[in-house]
Each structure stands twice: as C-alpha cells, then as structure tokens.
mmCIF file of C-alpha atoms and ligand atoms in Angstrom:
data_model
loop_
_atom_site.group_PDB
_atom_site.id
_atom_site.type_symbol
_atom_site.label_atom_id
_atom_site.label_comp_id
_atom_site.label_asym_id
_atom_site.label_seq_id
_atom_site.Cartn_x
_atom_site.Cartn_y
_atom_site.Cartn_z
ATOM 1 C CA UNK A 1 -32.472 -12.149 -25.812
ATOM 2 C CA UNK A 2 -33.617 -14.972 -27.775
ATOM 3 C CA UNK A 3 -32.128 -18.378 -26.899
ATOM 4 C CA UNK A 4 -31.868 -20.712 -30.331
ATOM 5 C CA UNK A 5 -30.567 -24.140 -30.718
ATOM 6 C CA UNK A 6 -31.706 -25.579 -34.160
ATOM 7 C CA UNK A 7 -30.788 -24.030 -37.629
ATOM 8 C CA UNK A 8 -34.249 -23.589 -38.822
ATOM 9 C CA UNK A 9 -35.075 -21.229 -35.691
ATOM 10 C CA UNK A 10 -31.989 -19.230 -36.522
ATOM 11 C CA UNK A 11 -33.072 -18.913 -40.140
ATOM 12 C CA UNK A 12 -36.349 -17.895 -39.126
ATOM 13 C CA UNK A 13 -35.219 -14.977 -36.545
ATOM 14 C CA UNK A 14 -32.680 -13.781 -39.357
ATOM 15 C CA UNK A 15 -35.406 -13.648 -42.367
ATOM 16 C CA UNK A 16 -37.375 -11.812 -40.026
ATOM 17 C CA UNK A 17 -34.419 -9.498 -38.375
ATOM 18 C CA UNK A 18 -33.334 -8.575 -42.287
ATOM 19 C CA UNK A 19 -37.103 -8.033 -43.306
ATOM 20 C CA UNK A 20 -37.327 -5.170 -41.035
ATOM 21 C CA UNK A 21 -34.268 -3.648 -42.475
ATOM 22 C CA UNK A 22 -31.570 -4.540 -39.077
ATOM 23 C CA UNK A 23 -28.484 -5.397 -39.766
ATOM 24 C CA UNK A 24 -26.859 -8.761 -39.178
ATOM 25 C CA UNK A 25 -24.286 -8.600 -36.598
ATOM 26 C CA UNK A 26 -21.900 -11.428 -35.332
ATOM 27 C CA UNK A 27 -20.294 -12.268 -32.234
ATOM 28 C CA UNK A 28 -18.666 -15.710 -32.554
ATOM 29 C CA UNK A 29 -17.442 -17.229 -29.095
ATOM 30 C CA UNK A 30 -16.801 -20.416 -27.308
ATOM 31 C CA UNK A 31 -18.327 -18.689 -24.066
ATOM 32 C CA UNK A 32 -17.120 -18.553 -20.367
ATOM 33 C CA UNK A 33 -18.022 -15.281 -21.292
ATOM 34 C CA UNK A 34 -15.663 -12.516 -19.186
ATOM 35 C CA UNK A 35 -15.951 -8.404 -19.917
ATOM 36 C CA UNK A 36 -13.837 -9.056 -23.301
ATOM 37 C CA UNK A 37 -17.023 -10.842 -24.596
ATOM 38 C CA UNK A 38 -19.199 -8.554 -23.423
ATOM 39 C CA UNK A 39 -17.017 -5.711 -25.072
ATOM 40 C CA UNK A 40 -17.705 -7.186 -28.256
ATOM 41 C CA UNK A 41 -21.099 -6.996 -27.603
ATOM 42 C CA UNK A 42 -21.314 -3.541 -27.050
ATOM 43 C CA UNK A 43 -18.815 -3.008 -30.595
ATOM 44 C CA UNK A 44 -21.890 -4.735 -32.141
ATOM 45 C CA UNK A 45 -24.504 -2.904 -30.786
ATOM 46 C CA UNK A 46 -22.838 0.547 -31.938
ATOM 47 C CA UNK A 47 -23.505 -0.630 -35.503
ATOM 48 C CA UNK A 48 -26.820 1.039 -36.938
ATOM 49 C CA UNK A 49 -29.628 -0.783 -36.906
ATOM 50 C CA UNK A 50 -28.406 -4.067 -35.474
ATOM 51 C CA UNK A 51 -29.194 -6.976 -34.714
ATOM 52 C CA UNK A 52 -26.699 -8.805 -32.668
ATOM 53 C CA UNK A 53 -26.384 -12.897 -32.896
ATOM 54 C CA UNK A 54 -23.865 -13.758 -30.285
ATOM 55 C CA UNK A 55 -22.639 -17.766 -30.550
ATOM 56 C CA UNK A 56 -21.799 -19.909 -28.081
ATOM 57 C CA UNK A 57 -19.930 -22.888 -29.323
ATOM 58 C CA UNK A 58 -16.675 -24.954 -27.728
ATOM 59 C CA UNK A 59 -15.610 -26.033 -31.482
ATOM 60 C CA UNK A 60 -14.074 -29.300 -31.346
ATOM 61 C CA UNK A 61 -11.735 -29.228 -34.543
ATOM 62 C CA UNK A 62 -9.505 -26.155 -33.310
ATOM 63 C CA UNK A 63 -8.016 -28.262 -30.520
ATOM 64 C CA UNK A 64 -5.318 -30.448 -30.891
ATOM 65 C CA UNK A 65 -4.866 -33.900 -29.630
ATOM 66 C CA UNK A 66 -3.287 -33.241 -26.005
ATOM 67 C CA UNK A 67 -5.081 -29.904 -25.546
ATOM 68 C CA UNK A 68 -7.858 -28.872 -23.318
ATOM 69 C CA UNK A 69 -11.394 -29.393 -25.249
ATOM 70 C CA UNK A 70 -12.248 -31.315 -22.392
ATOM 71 C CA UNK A 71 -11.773 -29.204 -19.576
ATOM 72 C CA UNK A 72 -12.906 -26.019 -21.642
ATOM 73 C CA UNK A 73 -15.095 -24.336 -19.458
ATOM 74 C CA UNK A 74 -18.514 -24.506 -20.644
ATOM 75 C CA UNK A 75 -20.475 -21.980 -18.056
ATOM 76 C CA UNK A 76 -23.635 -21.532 -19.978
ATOM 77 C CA UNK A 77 -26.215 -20.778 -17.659
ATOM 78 C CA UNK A 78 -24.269 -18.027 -15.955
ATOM 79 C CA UNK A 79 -22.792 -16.959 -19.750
ATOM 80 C CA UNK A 80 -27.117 -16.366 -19.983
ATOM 81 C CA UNK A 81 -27.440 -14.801 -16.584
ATOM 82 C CA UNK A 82 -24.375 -12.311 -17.726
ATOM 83 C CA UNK A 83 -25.743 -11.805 -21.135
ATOM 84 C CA UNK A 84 -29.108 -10.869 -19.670
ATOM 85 C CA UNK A 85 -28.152 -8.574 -17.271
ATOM 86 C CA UNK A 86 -26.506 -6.579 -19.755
ATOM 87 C CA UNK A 87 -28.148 -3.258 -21.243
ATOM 88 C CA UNK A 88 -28.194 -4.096 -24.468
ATOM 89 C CA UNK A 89 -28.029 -7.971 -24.124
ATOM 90 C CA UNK A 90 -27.692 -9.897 -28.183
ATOM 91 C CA UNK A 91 -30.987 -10.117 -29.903
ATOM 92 C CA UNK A 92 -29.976 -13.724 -30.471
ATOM 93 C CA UNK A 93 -28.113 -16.206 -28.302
ATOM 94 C CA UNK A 94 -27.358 -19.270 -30.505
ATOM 95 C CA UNK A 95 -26.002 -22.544 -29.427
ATOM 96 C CA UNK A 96 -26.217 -25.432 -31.886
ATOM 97 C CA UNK A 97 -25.119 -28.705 -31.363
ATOM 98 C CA UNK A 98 -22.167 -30.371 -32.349
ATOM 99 C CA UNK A 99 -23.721 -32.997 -34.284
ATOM 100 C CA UNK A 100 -26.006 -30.487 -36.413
ATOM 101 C CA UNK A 101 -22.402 -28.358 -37.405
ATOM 102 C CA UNK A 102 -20.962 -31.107 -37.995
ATOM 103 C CA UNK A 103 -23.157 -33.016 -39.654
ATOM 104 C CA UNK A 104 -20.718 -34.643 -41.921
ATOM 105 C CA UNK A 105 -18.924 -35.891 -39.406
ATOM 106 C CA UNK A 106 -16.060 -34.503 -37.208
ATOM 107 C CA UNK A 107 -13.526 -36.066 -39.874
ATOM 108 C CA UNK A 108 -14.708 -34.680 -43.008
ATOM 109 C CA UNK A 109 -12.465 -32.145 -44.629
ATOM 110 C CA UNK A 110 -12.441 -28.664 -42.947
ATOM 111 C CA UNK A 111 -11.453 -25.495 -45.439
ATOM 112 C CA UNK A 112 -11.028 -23.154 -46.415
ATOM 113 C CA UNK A 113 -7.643 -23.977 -45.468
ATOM 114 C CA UNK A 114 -4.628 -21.329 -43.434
ATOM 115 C CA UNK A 115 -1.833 -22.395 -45.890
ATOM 116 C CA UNK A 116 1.693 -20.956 -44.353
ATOM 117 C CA UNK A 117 0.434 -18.755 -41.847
ATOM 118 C CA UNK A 118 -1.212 -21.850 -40.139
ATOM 119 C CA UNK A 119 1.740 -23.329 -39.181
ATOM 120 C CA UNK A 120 3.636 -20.348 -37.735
ATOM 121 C CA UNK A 121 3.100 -18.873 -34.268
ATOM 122 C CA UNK A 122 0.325 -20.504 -32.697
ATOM 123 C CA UNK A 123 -0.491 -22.639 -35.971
ATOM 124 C CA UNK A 124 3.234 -24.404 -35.025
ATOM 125 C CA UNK A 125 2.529 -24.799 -31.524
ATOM 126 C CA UNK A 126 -0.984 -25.783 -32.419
ATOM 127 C CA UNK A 127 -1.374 -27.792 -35.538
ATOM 128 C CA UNK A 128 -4.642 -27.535 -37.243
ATOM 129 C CA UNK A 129 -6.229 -25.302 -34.767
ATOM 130 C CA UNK A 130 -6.241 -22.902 -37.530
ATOM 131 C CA UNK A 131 -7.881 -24.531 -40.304
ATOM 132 C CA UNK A 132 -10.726 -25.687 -37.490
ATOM 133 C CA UNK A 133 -11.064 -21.592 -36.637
ATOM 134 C CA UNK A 134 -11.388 -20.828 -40.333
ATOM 135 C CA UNK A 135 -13.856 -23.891 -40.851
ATOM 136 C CA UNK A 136 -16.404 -22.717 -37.717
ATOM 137 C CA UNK A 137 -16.138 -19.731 -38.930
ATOM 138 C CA UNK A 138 -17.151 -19.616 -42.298
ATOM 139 C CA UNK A 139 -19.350 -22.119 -41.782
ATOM 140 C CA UNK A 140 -21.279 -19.504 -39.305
ATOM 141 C CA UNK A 141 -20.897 -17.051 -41.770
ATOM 142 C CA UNK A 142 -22.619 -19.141 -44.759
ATOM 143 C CA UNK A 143 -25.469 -19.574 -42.600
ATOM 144 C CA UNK A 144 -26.120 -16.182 -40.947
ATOM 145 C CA UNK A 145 -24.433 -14.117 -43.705
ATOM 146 C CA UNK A 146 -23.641 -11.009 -41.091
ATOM 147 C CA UNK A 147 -23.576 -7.867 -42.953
ATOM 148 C CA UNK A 148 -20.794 -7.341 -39.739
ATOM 149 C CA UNK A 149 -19.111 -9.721 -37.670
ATOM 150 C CA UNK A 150 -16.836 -8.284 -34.212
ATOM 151 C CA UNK A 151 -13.666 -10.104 -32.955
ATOM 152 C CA UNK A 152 -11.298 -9.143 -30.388
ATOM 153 C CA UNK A 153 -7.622 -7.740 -31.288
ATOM 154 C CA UNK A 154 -6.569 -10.174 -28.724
ATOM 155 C CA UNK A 155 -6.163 -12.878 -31.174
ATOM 156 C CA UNK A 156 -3.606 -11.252 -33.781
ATOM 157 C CA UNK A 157 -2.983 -14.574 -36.191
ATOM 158 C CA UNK A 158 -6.904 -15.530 -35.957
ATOM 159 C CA UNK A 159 -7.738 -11.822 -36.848
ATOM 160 C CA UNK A 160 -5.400 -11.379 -40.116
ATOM 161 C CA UNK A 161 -6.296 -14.905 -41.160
ATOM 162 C CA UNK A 162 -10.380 -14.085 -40.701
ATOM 163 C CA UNK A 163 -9.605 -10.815 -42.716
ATOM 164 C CA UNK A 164 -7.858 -12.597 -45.160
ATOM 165 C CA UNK A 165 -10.619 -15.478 -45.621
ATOM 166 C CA UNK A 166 -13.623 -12.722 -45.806
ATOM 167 C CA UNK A 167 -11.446 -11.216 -48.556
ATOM 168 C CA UNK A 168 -10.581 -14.349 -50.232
ATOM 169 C CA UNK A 169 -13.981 -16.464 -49.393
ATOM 170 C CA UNK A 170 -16.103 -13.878 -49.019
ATOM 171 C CA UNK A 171 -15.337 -10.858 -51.418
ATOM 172 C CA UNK A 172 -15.038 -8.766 -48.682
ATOM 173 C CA UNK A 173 -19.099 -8.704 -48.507
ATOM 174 C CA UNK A 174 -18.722 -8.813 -44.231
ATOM 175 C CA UNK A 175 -17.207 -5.883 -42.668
ATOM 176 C CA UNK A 176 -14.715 -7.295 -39.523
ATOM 177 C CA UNK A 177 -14.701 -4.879 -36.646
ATOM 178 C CA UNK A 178 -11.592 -5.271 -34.453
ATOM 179 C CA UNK A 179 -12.658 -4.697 -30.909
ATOM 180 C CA UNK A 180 -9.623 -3.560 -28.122
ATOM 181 C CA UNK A 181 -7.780 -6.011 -25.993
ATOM 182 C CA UNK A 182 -10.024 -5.676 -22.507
ATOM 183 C CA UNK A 183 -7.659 -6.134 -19.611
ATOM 184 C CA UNK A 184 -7.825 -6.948 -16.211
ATOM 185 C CA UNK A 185 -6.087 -3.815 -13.359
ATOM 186 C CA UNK A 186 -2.593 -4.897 -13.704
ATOM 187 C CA UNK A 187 -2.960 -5.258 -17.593
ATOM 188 C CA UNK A 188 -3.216 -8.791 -18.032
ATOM 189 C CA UNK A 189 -5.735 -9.346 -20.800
ATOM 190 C CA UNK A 190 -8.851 -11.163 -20.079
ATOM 191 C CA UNK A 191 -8.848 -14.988 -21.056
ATOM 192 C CA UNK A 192 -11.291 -17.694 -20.280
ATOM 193 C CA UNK A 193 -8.678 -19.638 -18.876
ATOM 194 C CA UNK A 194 -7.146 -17.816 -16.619
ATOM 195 C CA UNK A 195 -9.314 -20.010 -14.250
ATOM 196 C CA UNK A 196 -6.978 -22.399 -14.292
ATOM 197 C CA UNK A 197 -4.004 -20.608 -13.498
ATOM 198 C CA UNK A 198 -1.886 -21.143 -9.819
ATOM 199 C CA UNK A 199 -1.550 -18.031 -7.625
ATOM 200 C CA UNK A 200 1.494 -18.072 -8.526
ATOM 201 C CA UNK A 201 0.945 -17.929 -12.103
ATOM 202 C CA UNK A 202 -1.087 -15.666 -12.129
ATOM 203 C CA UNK A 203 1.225 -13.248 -10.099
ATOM 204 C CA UNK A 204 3.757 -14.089 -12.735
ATOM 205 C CA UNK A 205 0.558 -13.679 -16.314
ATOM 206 C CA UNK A 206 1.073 -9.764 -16.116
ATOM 207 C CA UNK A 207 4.929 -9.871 -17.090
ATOM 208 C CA UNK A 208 3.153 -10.883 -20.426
ATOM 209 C CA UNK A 209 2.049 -7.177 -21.351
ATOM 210 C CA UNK A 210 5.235 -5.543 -19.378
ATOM 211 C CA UNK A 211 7.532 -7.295 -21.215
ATOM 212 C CA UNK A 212 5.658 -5.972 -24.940
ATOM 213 C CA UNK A 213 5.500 -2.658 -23.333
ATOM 214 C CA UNK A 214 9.426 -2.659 -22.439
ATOM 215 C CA UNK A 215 9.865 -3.886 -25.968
ATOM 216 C CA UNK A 216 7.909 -0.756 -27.126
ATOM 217 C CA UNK A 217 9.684 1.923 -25.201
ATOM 218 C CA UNK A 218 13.501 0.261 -26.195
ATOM 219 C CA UNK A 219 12.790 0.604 -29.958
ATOM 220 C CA UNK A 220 10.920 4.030 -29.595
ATOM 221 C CA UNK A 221 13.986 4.742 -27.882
ATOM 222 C CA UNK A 222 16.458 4.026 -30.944
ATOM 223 C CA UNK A 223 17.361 0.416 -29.680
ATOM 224 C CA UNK A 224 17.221 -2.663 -32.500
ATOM 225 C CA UNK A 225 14.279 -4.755 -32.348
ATOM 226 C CA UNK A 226 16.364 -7.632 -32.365
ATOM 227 C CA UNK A 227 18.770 -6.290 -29.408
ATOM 228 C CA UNK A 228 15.136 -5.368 -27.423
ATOM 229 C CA UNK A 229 13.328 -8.778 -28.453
ATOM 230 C CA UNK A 230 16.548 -10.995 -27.126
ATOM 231 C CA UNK A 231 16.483 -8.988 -23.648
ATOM 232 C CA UNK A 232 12.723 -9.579 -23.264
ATOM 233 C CA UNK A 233 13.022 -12.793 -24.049
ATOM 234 C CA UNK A 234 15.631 -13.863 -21.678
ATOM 235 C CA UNK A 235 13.821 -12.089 -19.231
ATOM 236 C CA UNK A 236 10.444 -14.020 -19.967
ATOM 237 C CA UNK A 237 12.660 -17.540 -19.767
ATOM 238 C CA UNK A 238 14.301 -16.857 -16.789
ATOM 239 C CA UNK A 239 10.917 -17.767 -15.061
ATOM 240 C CA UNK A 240 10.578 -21.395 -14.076
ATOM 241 C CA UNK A 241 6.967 -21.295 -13.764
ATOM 242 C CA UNK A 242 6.371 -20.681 -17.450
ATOM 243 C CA UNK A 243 8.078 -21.775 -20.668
ATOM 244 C CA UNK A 244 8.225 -18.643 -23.482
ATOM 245 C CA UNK A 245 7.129 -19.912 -26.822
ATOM 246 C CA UNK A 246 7.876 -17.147 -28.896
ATOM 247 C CA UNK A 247 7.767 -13.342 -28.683
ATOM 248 C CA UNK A 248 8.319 -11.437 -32.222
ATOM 249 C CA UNK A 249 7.510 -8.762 -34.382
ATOM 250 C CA UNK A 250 5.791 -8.663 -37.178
ATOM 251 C CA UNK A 251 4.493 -6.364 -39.880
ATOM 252 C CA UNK A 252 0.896 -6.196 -39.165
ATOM 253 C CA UNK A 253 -0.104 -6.058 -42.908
ATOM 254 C CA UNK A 254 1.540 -9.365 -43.688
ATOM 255 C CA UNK A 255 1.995 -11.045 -40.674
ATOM 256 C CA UNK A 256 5.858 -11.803 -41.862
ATOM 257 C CA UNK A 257 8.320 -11.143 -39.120
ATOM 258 C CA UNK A 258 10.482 -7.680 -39.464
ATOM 259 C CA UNK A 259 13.909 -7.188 -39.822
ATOM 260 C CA UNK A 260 16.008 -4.449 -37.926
ATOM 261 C CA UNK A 261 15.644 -1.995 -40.603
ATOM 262 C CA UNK A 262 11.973 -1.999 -40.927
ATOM 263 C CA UNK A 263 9.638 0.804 -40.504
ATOM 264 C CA UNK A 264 5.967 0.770 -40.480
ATOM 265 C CA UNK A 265 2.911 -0.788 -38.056
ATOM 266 C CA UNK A 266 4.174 -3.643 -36.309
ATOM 267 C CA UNK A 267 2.643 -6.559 -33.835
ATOM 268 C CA UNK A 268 4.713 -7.566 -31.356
ATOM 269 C CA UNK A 269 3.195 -10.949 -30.248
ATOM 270 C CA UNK A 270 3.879 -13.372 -27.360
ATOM 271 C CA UNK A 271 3.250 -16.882 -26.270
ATOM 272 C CA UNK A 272 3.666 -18.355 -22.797
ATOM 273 C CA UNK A 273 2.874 -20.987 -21.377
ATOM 274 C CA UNK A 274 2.296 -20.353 -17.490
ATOM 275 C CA UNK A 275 1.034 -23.985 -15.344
ATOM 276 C CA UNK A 276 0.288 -25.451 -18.252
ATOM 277 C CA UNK A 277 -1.954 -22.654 -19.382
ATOM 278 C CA UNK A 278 -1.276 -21.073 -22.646
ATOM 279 C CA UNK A 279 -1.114 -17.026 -22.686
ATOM 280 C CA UNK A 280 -1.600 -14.743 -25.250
ATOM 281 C CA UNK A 281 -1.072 -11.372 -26.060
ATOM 282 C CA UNK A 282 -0.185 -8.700 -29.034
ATOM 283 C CA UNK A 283 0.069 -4.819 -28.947
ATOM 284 C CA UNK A 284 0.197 -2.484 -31.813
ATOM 285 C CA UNK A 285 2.755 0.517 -32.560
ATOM 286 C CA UNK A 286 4.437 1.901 -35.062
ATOM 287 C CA UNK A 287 8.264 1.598 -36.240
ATOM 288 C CA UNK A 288 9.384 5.106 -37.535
ATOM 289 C CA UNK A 289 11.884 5.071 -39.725
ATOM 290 C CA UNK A 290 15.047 6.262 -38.509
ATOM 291 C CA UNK A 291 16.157 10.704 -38.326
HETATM 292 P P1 AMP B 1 -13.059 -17.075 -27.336
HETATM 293 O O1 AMP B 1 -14.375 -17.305 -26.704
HETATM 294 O O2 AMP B 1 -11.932 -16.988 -26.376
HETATM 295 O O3 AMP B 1 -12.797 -17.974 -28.510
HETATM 296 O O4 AMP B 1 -13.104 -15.609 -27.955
HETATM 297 C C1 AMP B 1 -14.228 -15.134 -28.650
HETATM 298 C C2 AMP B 1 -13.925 -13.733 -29.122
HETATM 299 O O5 AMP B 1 -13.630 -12.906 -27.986
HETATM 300 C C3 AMP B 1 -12.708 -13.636 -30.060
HETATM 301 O O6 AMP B 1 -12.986 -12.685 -31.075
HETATM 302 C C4 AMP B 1 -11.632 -13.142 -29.126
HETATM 303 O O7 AMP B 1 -10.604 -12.432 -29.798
HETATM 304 C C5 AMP B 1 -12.420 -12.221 -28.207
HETATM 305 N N1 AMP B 1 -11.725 -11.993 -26.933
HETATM 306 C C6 AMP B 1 -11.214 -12.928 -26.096
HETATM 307 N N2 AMP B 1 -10.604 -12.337 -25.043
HETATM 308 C C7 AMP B 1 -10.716 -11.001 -25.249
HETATM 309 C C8 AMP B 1 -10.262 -9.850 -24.524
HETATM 310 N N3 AMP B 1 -9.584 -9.950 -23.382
HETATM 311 N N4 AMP B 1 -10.557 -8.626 -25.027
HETATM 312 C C9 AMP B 1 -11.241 -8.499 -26.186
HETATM 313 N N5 AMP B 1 -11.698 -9.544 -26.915
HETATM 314 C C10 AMP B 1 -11.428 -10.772 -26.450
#
C-alpha cells in the first residue's frame, strides 16, 4: 500500500495503474476505519483487475456549525496499521490536505448542489452537509476518474443522492457498488462514533435495528405502515437517553416517503440521537401488494 499526499503523486500512480490496463477503484472515507471500511475494501478488490485508491479525508464542509468536525476522530496511524495488515490492503492510501482540496478557499461555492432531497432527513437535521458530501465527492471523482467507486448501504440519503449525481454529473460513466450494512453481534451497525457513546447508550444503540426489524415483521404481517411506524416510534421516544429524529419509509427508487397503500421496495430509515451522538440506520424489504 502506497501512502500519497500531493495530487501530482496521485496522478502519477493512476497514469501508471490505467497504463497497465487495472481498473480504477474508489473507496472514499473520513477514516477511524472499523470492519465496515474494511468491507468496502474487500467489495473493491472483487472487481477485475483493480486497483483500489482508498481516501482518507475528515471533509470540513459536510459539518454544520455546532457539529463534531472537531472531535472527529482522526486515527491515522492505526487506520495504516489496519489497512496493512489486511490481505489485500488498497494499492493506494491517499490523504491530501485540506488546503490543496480546497484550494479556493473553504467558502467558495460547493456544487453540484442536493436540491430537495438535501433538506429532508438528515439534510433537515443537517443543513448543508449534503451539498459538502456531493462537493468532496465529485471533486475526488474529477481527479481520479474511478471506472468504480464502493460505498456502504449504511448511508441511504448519501447513496441515492451519489447515484443520482454520477447519473446527472457524470453520465453514469462510474459504476457505484453498494456494499452491506456491517454490524456489530447484537446488530448495531458499525459507526466511527460509537466511541463516544455512554455505556448506557450504547446498551440502549441496538433498539435502532430492532425497532426497523419490528417495523418489518408488522407490515409483512398485514399491519399499515403508518399504524407500525407510530408504535415504533413511541417506543424509540419513550427512551430518555436518546431523542428520535425521524423513522420513515420511503420508496427506495425516489426517496419520497410512502403512503399506506404502497407496494414496492421500500427503506425504512431512522435517526437517533443517543448522548449526543447521532445514529443511523436503514434496511431494505419489499411491500407486496395486498391478496
Ligand atoms: P465514513 O468514513 O463514515 O464517512 O464512511 C465511509 C464509507 O463507509 C461510506 O460509504 C459509508 O457508507 C461506509 N460505511 C460506514 N459505516 C459502515 C458500515 N457499518 N457498514 C458498511 N459500510 C459502512
């Protein structure tokens, strides 16, 4: 595994990478790196011929005033010791500054912009974090131009909008690979800042995923989403450790919430905030219509 800092380095490794014939792969992160990383890593490695460029960059513009840029762990020389140890480790580690990104300055206009969608969800809890994911993004994208770039399912809103910019921006010349939701034993999925929770909050993180699950089974069952969504999340509020945001459904090929009626794929995605620490989680299934 190659370490690179500087732009020109990266450009070199890639001219050389896609002179052999590999193929570009992308693994955008912001590092703390825990097995959900890593499972990216080995999504990126299945692809033929590749050669894997994993970043590691805290990106200042997706956090809000108030939130925790600060105190977002940045763990690099263990992230390299992990990396390393790994079978198949990237063929590329790359961690560029802040000021070469951002050379422009960190108030310059980011784009390509989320429109509605990045203001719903986490966009409304999070102003602008959105358009700063998008920026980053395609920003790493104009100057590695992946033939493949891996993400994790974990992130539902950042997925559909990163499909929808490499359609819109992009015309669809990077293939997105959705990699699985990697969980810890009792099914809470992995997060970099889990560090931070209390024992207690983290006791209470896995009614995250039962709750979804319950959700699941009541609608499989015949019950309204609406009637299974209400129960869930009075169940989720009751907790005083943690403060719901929002758990809904919505059709996972518009990212619109469903009405009782609907039948098709649905996400059913929730926000918490536990100690301060924002959780989140999706999971996948499908609405049948009804006998
Ligand atoms: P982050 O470093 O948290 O910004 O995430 C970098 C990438 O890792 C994103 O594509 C995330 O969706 C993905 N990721 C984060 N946590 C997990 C997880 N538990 N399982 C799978 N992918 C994950």
């Amino acid at each position: 595994m190659k370490l690179v800092e500087g732009l020109a380095e990266l450009r070199d490794e890639l001219e050389a990478a896609k002179a052999s014939g590999k193929s570009v792969v992308f693994v955008p992160t912001m590092g703390a790196l825990h097995e959900g990383h890593l499972s990216l890593v080995e999504e990126a490695n299945l692809v033929q011929d590749a050669f894997v460029v994993m970043s590691i960059f805290v990106n200042p513009t997706q956090f809000g005033k108030g939130e925790d840029f600060e105190r977002y762990p940045r763990t690099l020389p263990s992230d390299i010791e992990v990396l390393s140890m790994l079978g198949q480790p990237p063929a590329v580690l790359f961690t560029p500054a802040v000021e070469e990104v951002y050379a422009a300055g960190l108030d310059a206009p980011l784009k390509p912009r989320a429109g509605a969608l990045g203001s719903v969800f986490e966009g409304l809890a999070r102003p602008g974090h959105f358009e700063g994911m998008l920026h980053i993004v395609s920003w790493f994208f104009e100057l590695i131009r992946p033939e493949v770039a891996v993400f994790g399912a974990k992130d539902a809103q950042q997925l559909f909008l990163l499909k929808r910019m490499v359609h819109r921006e992009f015309n669809d010349s990077i293939e997105i690979i959705e990699a699985k939701t990697i969980r810890e034993e009792d099914y809470l999925a992995k997060s970099s800042r889990h560090r931070f929770l209390s024992s207690e909050g983290r006791a209470f993180a896995p009614n995250l995923f039962a709750s979804m699950v319950q959700v699941q089974e009541e609608i499989t069952e015949g019950q309204l989403p609406s009637a299974a969504l209400a129960k869930a999340r009075t169940m989720l509020d009751r907790q005083p450790l943690a403060k719901l945001d929002y758990l809904a459904l919505v059709d996972k090929s518009t990212f619109s919430p469903i009405g009782d009626g609907f039948s098709g794929e649905v996400q059913l995605l929730v926000a918490v905030v536990v100690d301060g620490v924002r959780l989140i989680d999706n999971i996948t299934f499908y609405i049948q219509e009804p006998a």
